[in-house]
Structure formats: structure tokens, C-alpha cells
Coordinates of N, CA and C and ligand atoms in Angstrom, one line a residue:
M276 N -9.4 36.6 245.6 CA -9.3 37.8 244.8 C -10.2 37.7 243.5
N277 N -10.8 38.8 243.2 CA -11.5 38.8 241.9 C -10.6 39.2 240.8
V278 N -10.8 38.5 239.7 CA -10.0 38.9 238.5 C -10.9 39.6 237.6
I279 N -10.5 40.7 237.1 CA -11.4 41.5 236.2 C -11.2 41.0 234.8
I280 N -12.2 40.4 234.3 CA -12.2 40.0 232.9 C -12.8 41.1 232.0
S281 N -14.0 41.4 232.4 CA -14.6 42.6 231.7 C -15.3 43.4 232.8
N282 N -15.2 44.7 232.7 CA -15.8 45.5 233.7 C -16.3 46.8 232.9
I283 N -17.5 46.7 232.5 CA -18.1 47.8 231.7 C -19.0 48.6 232.6
V284 N -18.6 49.8 232.9 CA -19.5 50.6 233.7 C -19.7 51.9 233.0
L285 N -21.0 52.0 232.6 CA -21.3 53.3 231.9 C -21.9 54.2 232.9
L286 N -21.3 55.4 233.0 CA -21.6 56.3 234.0 C -22.0 57.6 233.4
L287 N -23.2 58.1 233.7 CA -23.6 59.4 233.3 C -23.8 60.3 234.5
I288 N -23.1 61.3 234.5 CA -23.2 62.2 235.7 C -23.8 63.5 235.3
F289 N -25.0 63.8 235.9 CA -25.6 65.1 235.6 C -25.5 65.9 237.0
S290 N -24.6 66.8 237.1 CA -24.5 67.5 238.3 C -25.3 68.8 238.2
T291 N -26.2 69.0 239.1 CA -26.8 70.3 239.2 C -25.8 71.3 239.8
T292 N -26.1 72.5 240.0 CA -25.1 73.5 240.4 C -24.2 73.0 241.6
H293 N -22.9 73.0 241.4 CA -21.9 72.8 242.4 C -22.1 71.5 243.3
V294 N -22.5 70.4 242.7 CA -22.6 69.2 243.4 C -23.4 69.2 244.7
K295 N -24.3 70.1 244.7 CA -25.3 70.1 245.9 C -26.0 68.8 245.8
S296 N -26.3 68.3 244.6 CA -26.8 67.0 244.4 C -26.2 66.4 243.1
K297 N -26.4 65.1 243.1 CA -25.7 64.3 242.0 C -26.8 63.3 241.5
I298 N -26.9 63.2 240.2 CA -27.8 62.2 239.7 C -26.9 61.3 238.8
L299 N -27.1 60.0 239.1 CA -26.3 59.0 238.4 C -27.2 58.0 237.7
R300 N -27.0 57.8 236.4 CA -27.8 56.8 235.7 C -26.9 55.9 234.9
G301 N -27.1 54.7 234.8 CA -26.3 53.8 234.0 C -26.6 52.4 234.2
E302 N -25.7 51.6 233.6 CA -25.8 50.1 233.7 C -24.5 49.7 234.4
L303 N -24.6 48.9 235.4 CA -23.4 48.3 236.0 C -23.4 46.8 235.5
V304 N -22.4 46.5 234.6 CA -22.3 45.2 234.1 C -20.9 44.7 234.4
T305 N -20.7 43.8 235.2 CA -19.4 43.3 235.6 C -19.4 41.9 236.0
N306 N -18.2 41.2 235.8 CA -18.2 39.8 236.3 C -17.8 39.7 237.8
Q307 N -17.5 40.9 238.4 CA -17.2 40.9 239.8 C -18.5 40.9 240.6
N308 N -18.5 40.3 241.8 CA -19.7 40.3 242.5 C -19.8 41.4 243.6
W309 N -18.8 42.2 243.7 CA -18.8 43.4 244.6 C -18.3 44.6 243.8
A310 N -19.2 45.6 243.6 CA -18.7 46.7 242.7 C -19.1 48.1 243.3
F311 N -18.2 49.0 243.3 CA -18.4 50.3 243.7 C -19.2 51.1 242.7
L312 N -20.2 51.9 243.1 CA -21.1 52.6 242.2 C -20.8 54.1 242.3
A313 N -20.7 54.6 243.5 CA -20.6 56.1 243.7 C -20.2 56.5 245.1
R314 N -19.6 57.7 245.2 CA -19.4 58.2 246.5 C -20.0 59.6 246.6
F315 N -20.3 60.0 247.8 CA -21.0 61.3 247.9 C -20.7 61.8 249.3
C316 N -20.5 63.1 249.4 CA -20.2 63.8 250.7 C -21.6 64.2 251.2
F317 N -22.0 63.5 252.3 CA -23.2 64.0 253.0 C -22.9 64.9 254.1
L318 N -23.6 66.0 254.2 CA -23.3 66.9 255.3 C -24.1 66.4 256.5
T319 N -23.9 67.1 257.6 CA -24.5 66.7 258.9 C -26.0 66.8 258.9
E320 N -26.5 67.7 258.0 CA -27.9 67.8 258.0 C -28.5 66.7 257.1
K321 N -29.8 66.7 257.0 CA -30.5 65.7 256.2 C -30.0 65.5 254.8
G322 N -29.3 64.4 254.6 CA -28.9 64.0 253.2 C -29.8 62.9 252.8
K323 N -30.1 62.9 251.5 CA -31.0 61.9 251.0 C -30.4 61.2 249.8
F324 N -30.6 59.9 249.8 CA -30.2 59.0 248.7 C -31.4 58.3 248.1
H325 N -31.8 58.6 246.9 CA -32.9 57.9 246.3 C -32.3 56.9 245.3
Y326 N -32.9 55.8 245.2 CA -32.4 54.8 244.2 C -33.5 54.1 243.5
D327 N -33.2 53.7 242.3 CA -34.1 52.9 241.5 C -33.2 51.9 240.7
F328 N -33.3 50.7 241.2 CA -32.4 49.7 240.6 C -33.3 48.6 239.9
V329 N -32.8 48.2 238.7 CA -33.4 47.0 238.0 C -32.3 45.9 238.0
V330 N -32.6 44.9 238.7 CA -31.6 43.8 238.8 C -31.9 42.7 237.7
K331 N -30.9 42.4 236.9 CA -31.1 41.5 235.8 C -30.3 40.2 236.1
E332 N -30.9 39.1 235.6 CA -30.3 37.8 235.8 C -30.6 37.0 234.6
N333 N -29.6 36.3 234.0 CA -29.9 35.6 232.7 C -30.1 34.1 233.0
S334 N -30.0 33.7 234.2 CA -30.2 32.2 234.5 C -31.3 32.1 235.5
N335 N -31.5 30.9 236.0 CA -32.5 30.7 237.0 C -31.9 30.9 238.4
E336 N -30.7 31.3 238.5 CA -30.0 31.6 239.7 C -30.8 32.8 240.4
T337 N -31.1 32.6 241.7 CA -31.8 33.7 242.3 C -30.8 34.8 242.7
S338 N -31.2 36.0 242.4 CA -30.2 37.0 242.8 C -30.3 37.4 244.2
N339 N -29.2 37.7 244.8 CA -29.0 38.1 246.2 C -28.3 39.4 246.3
V340 N -28.7 40.3 245.5 CA -27.9 41.6 245.5 C -28.2 42.4 246.7
N341 N -27.2 43.0 247.3 CA -27.3 43.8 248.4 C -26.7 45.2 248.1
L342 N -27.4 46.2 248.6 CA -26.9 47.5 248.5 C -26.1 47.7 249.8
L343 N -24.8 48.1 249.6 CA -23.9 48.2 250.8 C -23.5 49.7 250.9
L344 N -23.6 50.2 252.1 CA -23.3 51.6 252.4 C -22.1 51.8 253.4
Y345 N -21.0 52.2 252.9 CA -19.8 52.3 253.7 C -19.6 53.8 254.0
Y346 N -19.0 54.2 255.1 CA -18.5 55.6 255.2 C -17.0 55.6 255.4
D347 N -16.5 56.8 255.7 CA -15.1 57.1 255.5 C -14.3 56.8 256.8
A348 N -14.8 56.2 257.8 CA -14.0 55.9 259.0 C -13.0 54.8 258.7
P349 N -11.9 54.8 259.4 CA -10.8 53.8 259.1 C -11.3 52.3 259.0
N350 N -12.2 52.0 259.9 CA -12.6 50.6 259.9 C -13.7 50.3 258.9
Q351 N -14.1 51.3 258.1 CA -15.1 51.1 257.1 C -14.6 51.0 255.7
W352 N -14.8 52.0 254.9 CA -14.4 52.0 253.5 C -12.8 51.7 253.3
P353 N -12.0 52.4 254.0 CA -10.5 52.2 253.8 C -10.1 50.7 254.2
S354 N -10.9 50.1 255.0 CA -10.6 48.7 255.3 C -11.0 47.7 254.3
V355 N -11.8 48.1 253.3 CA -12.2 47.1 252.3 C -11.8 47.5 250.9
Y356 N -11.4 48.8 250.7 CA -11.0 49.2 249.4 C -9.8 50.1 249.4
P357 N -8.7 49.7 248.8 CA -8.5 48.4 248.1 C -8.1 47.4 249.2
S358 N -8.4 46.1 248.9 CA -8.1 45.0 249.9 C -8.2 43.7 249.2
D359 N -7.6 42.7 249.8 CA -7.7 41.3 249.2 C -8.9 40.6 249.8
K360 N -9.8 41.3 250.5 CA -10.9 40.6 251.2 C -11.9 40.1 250.2
T361 N -12.5 39.0 250.6 CA -13.6 38.4 249.7 C -14.8 39.3 249.9
C362 N -15.8 39.0 249.0 CA -17.1 39.7 249.0 C -17.7 39.6 250.4
E363 N -17.7 38.4 250.9 CA -18.3 38.1 252.2 C -17.6 38.9 253.3
Q364 N -16.3 39.0 253.2 CA -15.6 39.7 254.3 C -15.8 41.2 254.2
K365 N -16.0 41.7 252.9 CA -16.2 43.1 252.8 C -17.6 43.5 253.2
K366 N -18.5 42.5 253.1 CA -19.9 42.8 253.5 C -20.0 42.6 255.1
S367 N -19.2 41.7 255.6 CA -19.4 41.4 257.0 C -18.9 42.5 258.0
I368 N -18.2 43.5 257.5 CA -17.8 44.6 258.4 C -19.0 45.6 258.6
L369 N -20.1 45.4 257.8 CA -21.2 46.3 257.9 C -22.3 45.6 258.8
S370 N -23.1 46.5 259.4 CA -24.2 46.0 260.2 C -25.5 46.2 259.6
L371 N -26.3 45.1 259.6 CA -27.6 45.1 259.0 C -28.5 46.0 259.9
D372 N -28.2 46.0 261.2 CA -29.0 46.8 262.1 C -28.9 48.3 261.9
H373 N -27.7 48.7 261.5 CA -27.5 50.1 261.2 C -28.0 50.5 259.9
G374 N -28.6 49.6 259.1 CA -29.1 50.0 257.8 C -28.1 50.1 256.7
Q375 N -26.9 49.6 257.0 CA -25.8 49.7 256.0 C -25.8 48.6 255.0
I376 N -26.7 47.6 255.2 CA -26.9 46.5 254.3 C -28.3 46.5 253.9
V377 N -28.6 46.7 252.6 CA -30.0 46.7 252.2 C -30.2 45.6 251.2
P378 N -30.8 44.5 251.7 CA -31.0 43.3 250.8 C -32.0 43.7 249.7
L379 N -31.6 43.6 248.5 CA -32.5 43.9 247.4 C -33.4 42.7 247.1
S380 N -34.4 42.5 247.9 CA -35.2 41.3 247.8 C -36.7 41.7 247.9
A381 N -37.5 41.1 247.1 CA -39.0 41.4 247.1 C -39.6 40.9 248.4
S382 N -39.0 39.9 249.1 CA -39.5 39.5 250.3 C -39.3 40.5 251.5
L383 N -38.4 41.4 251.2 CA -38.1 42.5 252.2 C -38.5 43.8 251.6
A384 N -39.6 43.8 250.9 CA -40.1 45.0 250.2 C -40.2 46.2 251.1
R385 N -40.5 46.0 252.3 CA -40.7 47.1 253.3 C -39.4 47.9 253.5
I386 N -38.3 47.1 253.5 CA -37.0 47.7 253.7 C -36.4 48.2 252.4
S387 N -36.5 47.3 251.4 CA -35.8 47.6 250.1 C -36.6 48.3 249.0
G388 N -37.9 48.3 249.1 CA -38.7 48.8 248.1 C -38.7 48.0 246.8
C389 N -38.4 46.7 246.9 CA -38.3 45.8 245.7 C -39.6 45.1 245.4
E390 N -39.8 45.0 244.1 CA -40.9 44.1 243.6 C -40.4 43.3 242.5
Q391 N -41.0 42.1 242.4 CA -40.7 41.2 241.4 C -41.2 41.7 240.1
L392 N -40.4 41.5 239.0 CA -40.9 41.9 237.7 C -41.2 40.6 236.8
D393 N -42.1 40.7 236.0 CA -42.5 39.6 235.1 C -41.7 39.7 233.8
D394 N -40.4 39.6 233.9 CA -39.6 39.8 232.7 C -38.5 38.7 232.7
P395 N -38.2 38.1 231.6 CA -37.1 37.0 231.7 C -35.7 37.6 232.1
W396 N -35.5 38.8 231.8 CA -34.2 39.4 232.2 C -34.2 40.2 233.5
A397 N -35.1 41.1 233.5 CA -35.2 42.0 234.6 C -36.1 41.3 235.7
K398 N -35.4 40.9 236.8 CA -36.1 40.1 237.8 C -36.7 40.9 238.9
L399 N -36.1 42.1 239.1 CA -36.5 42.8 240.3 C -36.3 44.3 240.0
R400 N -37.3 45.1 240.6 CA -37.1 46.5 240.5 C -37.2 47.1 242.0
C401 N -36.2 47.9 242.4 CA -36.2 48.4 243.7 C -36.1 49.9 243.7
T402 N -37.1 50.5 244.4 CA -37.2 51.9 244.4 C -37.4 52.4 245.9
S403 N -36.5 53.1 246.4 CA -36.7 53.6 247.8 C -35.7 54.7 248.0
Y404 N -35.5 55.1 249.3 CA -34.5 56.1 249.6 C -34.0 55.9 251.0
R405 N -32.9 56.5 251.3 CA -32.3 56.4 252.6 C -31.9 57.9 253.0
E406 N -32.0 58.1 254.3 CA -31.5 59.4 254.8 C -30.2 59.2 255.6
F407 N -29.3 60.2 255.4 CA -28.0 60.2 256.1 C -27.9 61.3 257.1
R408 N -27.6 60.9 258.3 CA -27.3 61.9 259.3 C -26.0 61.5 260.1
S409 N -25.1 62.4 260.2 CA -23.9 62.0 261.0 C -23.4 63.3 261.7
S410 N -22.5 63.0 262.6 CA -22.0 64.1 263.4 C -21.1 65.1 262.7
R411 N -20.6 64.7 261.5 CA -19.8 65.6 260.7 C -20.0 65.2 259.3
P412 N -19.6 66.1 258.3 CA -19.7 65.7 256.9 C -18.8 64.5 256.7
R413 N -19.4 63.6 255.9 CA -18.7 62.3 255.7 C -18.9 61.9 254.2
W414 N -17.9 61.2 253.8 CA -18.0 60.5 252.5 C -18.7 59.2 252.7
W415 N -19.7 59.0 251.9 CA -20.4 57.7 251.9 C -20.1 57.0 250.5
F416 N -19.9 55.7 250.6 CA -19.6 54.9 249.4 C -20.6 53.9 249.1
I417 N -21.2 53.9 247.9 CA -22.3 53.1 247.5 C -21.8 51.9 246.7
V418 N -22.1 50.7 247.2 CA -21.6 49.5 246.5 C -22.8 48.5 246.3
L419 N -22.8 47.8 245.2 CA -23.7 46.7 245.0 C -22.9 45.4 245.0
A420 N -23.5 44.4 245.7 CA -22.8 43.1 245.8 C -23.7 42.0 245.9
D421 N -23.3 40.9 245.2 CA -24.1 39.7 245.3 C -23.0 38.6 245.5
C422 N -22.7 38.3 246.8 CA -21.6 37.4 247.1 C -21.9 36.0 246.6
S423 N -23.1 35.6 246.4 CA -23.5 34.3 246.0 C -23.4 34.1 244.5
S424 N -23.2 35.2 243.8 CA -23.3 35.1 242.3 C -22.0 34.7 241.7
K425 N -22.1 33.8 240.7 CA -20.9 33.3 240.0 C -20.8 34.1 238.7
S426 N -21.8 34.8 238.3 CA -21.7 35.5 237.0 C -21.5 37.0 237.1
G427 N -21.5 37.5 238.4 CA -21.3 39.0 238.5 C -22.6 39.7 238.7
L428 N -22.5 41.0 238.3 CA -23.7 41.9 238.4 C -24.1 42.5 237.1
N429 N -25.4 42.6 237.0 CA -26.0 43.3 235.8 C -27.2 44.1 236.4
V430 N -27.0 45.3 236.7 CA -28.0 46.1 237.3 C -28.0 47.5 236.7
S431 N -29.2 47.9 236.3 CA -29.3 49.3 235.9 C -29.7 50.2 237.0
Y432 N -29.2 51.4 237.1 CA -29.4 52.2 238.3 C -29.7 53.7 237.9
D433 N -30.5 54.3 238.7 CA -30.9 55.7 238.6 C -30.9 56.2 240.1
M434 N -29.9 57.0 240.4 CA -29.8 57.4 241.8 C -29.7 58.9 241.9
S435 N -30.2 59.4 243.0 CA -29.9 60.8 243.2 C -29.5 61.0 244.7
L436 N -28.5 61.8 244.8 CA -27.9 62.1 246.1 C -27.9 63.6 246.4
T437 N -28.6 63.9 247.5 CA -28.9 65.3 247.8 C -28.5 65.7 249.2
N438 N -28.0 66.9 249.4 CA -27.8 67.4 250.7 C -28.9 68.5 251.0
G439 N -29.6 68.2 252.1 CA -30.5 69.2 252.7 C -31.6 69.7 251.7
E440 N -32.3 70.7 252.1 CA -33.3 71.2 251.3 C -32.7 72.3 250.4
P441 N -33.3 72.5 249.2 CA -32.8 73.6 248.4 C -33.2 75.0 249.0
G442 N -32.5 76.0 248.6 CA -32.8 77.3 249.1 C -31.8 77.9 250.1
S443 N -31.1 77.0 250.8 CA -30.1 77.6 251.7 C -28.9 78.1 250.9
F444 N -28.4 79.2 251.3 CA -27.2 79.8 250.6 C -26.1 78.9 250.6
W445 N -25.7 78.3 251.8 CA -24.5 77.4 251.8 C -24.7 76.2 250.9
R446 N -25.9 75.6 251.0 CA -26.1 74.4 250.3 C -26.2 74.7 248.8
E447 N -26.7 75.9 248.5 CA -26.9 76.2 247.1 C -25.6 76.6 246.4
H448 N -24.7 77.2 247.1 CA -23.5 77.8 246.5 C -22.2 77.1 246.7
F449 N -22.1 76.1 247.6 CA -20.9 75.4 247.8 C -21.0 73.9 247.6
S450 N -20.0 73.4 246.9 CA -20.0 72.0 246.8 C -19.8 71.3 248.1
A451 N -20.7 70.3 248.3 CA -20.5 69.6 249.6 C -19.1 68.9 249.7
D452 N -18.6 68.6 248.5 CA -17.3 68.0 248.5 C -16.2 68.8 249.2
E453 N -16.4 70.1 249.2 CA -15.5 71.0 249.9 C -15.4 70.8 251.4
F454 N -16.5 70.2 252.0 CA -16.6 70.0 253.4 C -16.0 68.7 253.8
C455 N -15.8 67.8 252.8 CA -15.3 66.5 253.1 C -13.8 66.5 252.9
K456 N -13.1 65.7 253.8 CA -11.6 65.7 253.6 C -11.3 64.6 252.7
Ligands
NAG461 C1 -34.8 27.9 233.7 O1 -36.1 27.4 234.1 C2 -36.8 27.1 233.0 C3 -38.2 26.7 233.5 O2 -38.2 26.2 234.8 C4 -36.2 25.9 232.2 O3 -36.9 25.5 231.1 C5 -34.8 26.4 231.8 O4 -34.1 25.3 231.2 C6 -34.0 26.9 233.0 N1 -32.7 27.6 232.5 C7 -31.5 27.3 233.0 C8 -30.4 28.1 232.4 O5 -31.4 26.6 234.0
NAG462 C1 -27.4 42.4 231.1 O1 -28.8 42.6 230.9 C2 -29.2 42.9 229.7 C3 -30.7 43.0 229.7 O2 -31.1 44.2 230.2 C4 -28.7 41.9 228.6 O3 -29.1 42.3 227.3 C5 -27.2 41.8 228.7 O4 -26.8 40.7 227.8 C6 -26.8 41.4 230.1 N1 -25.3 41.4 230.2 C7 -24.7 40.4 230.7 C8 -23.2 40.5 230.7 O5 -25.2 39.4 231.3

């Protein structure tokens, strides 16, 4: 079990009209190595998640941060949160093949959009996006985790979560949250 000693999460939420999209910017600084960042209701149509992460590390410890994407099925998010599971156990329920684990690593730049930075603090910058399609509206839960880290996480993030293309009446005027249970 993780013990929370300090958990400072600064969260700025700028919602455009009716949560059709959500923009989140802030710093995730925590001594935990598995941390929830955001949830969003993606509709069945093309949902898009853009991210820009800067991973910081104050030692020579190599960071092994993964972006983890859970959805609302019983064997997914509800099985890990809340729970006594370890970071590895919470990660192991996801499949790398299904794209639910995105290793934030410069050696996997094609997948993660990461590049090494020449900065003593900021080691990595990762910019990319993911698309979400499912058979019904679903909540997706975005987590950052570095199971090998002893010092926790220090990541600044800039993310946007969007449903479909602008212009549609439904998508323009109703919160996607209304479609998710
Ligand atoms: C990190 O690496 C540098 C150069 O390799 C070394 O001088 C420094 O002592 C190391 N720092 C830690 C905390 O291990
Ligand atoms: C997080 O990173 C910033 C550098 O961007 C640094 O100033 C700060 O001390 C770090 N915080 C922790 C808890 O390591």
C-alpha cells in the first residue's frame, strides 16, 4: 500500500461549452508511483486525447513512466481503484497490445511521441494523441505510473480531451458526461 505523505496536485480545468471538450494543465507532484490524472466520457464516435507531458527526475534514476488508460468495465477501473493492489498489479490488468499502456520512453518515440530533453530536471517531453472508439459511451480514466520509482512522480501535463468534430448539434450542446452512467 502506498502511504500518502505529500500529494500536491494542481489542477486547472478550462472547460469549453458543456464539457464537449476538456483541457487540463498542471503539475503532478506526488510521492506515489501510480496517480490518477483525469477522467473523461468518450462517446462512441471519434474521441481524441492529446497530451503533452514533461517528465522530471532529480536523480540519475531512469524514469519509467507509463501512461495508463483504464475504462469503466468492472474488470478495469473499478478493479484497481480503490484497491490494495500494488502499482505493478494495477498496471498488469491492462494490455500493451490494446494500447492501454503507453510507455513514456524516447526509445519508443513512434508510440509515445517522447524525446529526450537536455535539461537536468526535465528529462523527457512526450507529445502525441490517442483516439477512442467503443461500442457505447464510456468513462476513461487517465493515470500516470512509474512502478520502478522510489521517489514518486513529477510530471507537468497539458492535455485535451475531445468528443467528435465541432459543429454537431448534439456534441455542441450536451455534456458528454450526460451520456455516461
Ligand atoms: C548523477 O550523475 C552525475 C554524472 O554522472 C554524477 O556526478 C552525480 O553524482 C550523480 N547524481 C546522483 C544523485 O547519483
Ligand atoms: C519537480 O520538478 C521541479 C522542476 O520542474 C522541481 O523544481 C521540483 O523541486 C520537483 N519536485 C519534487 C518533489 O521533486
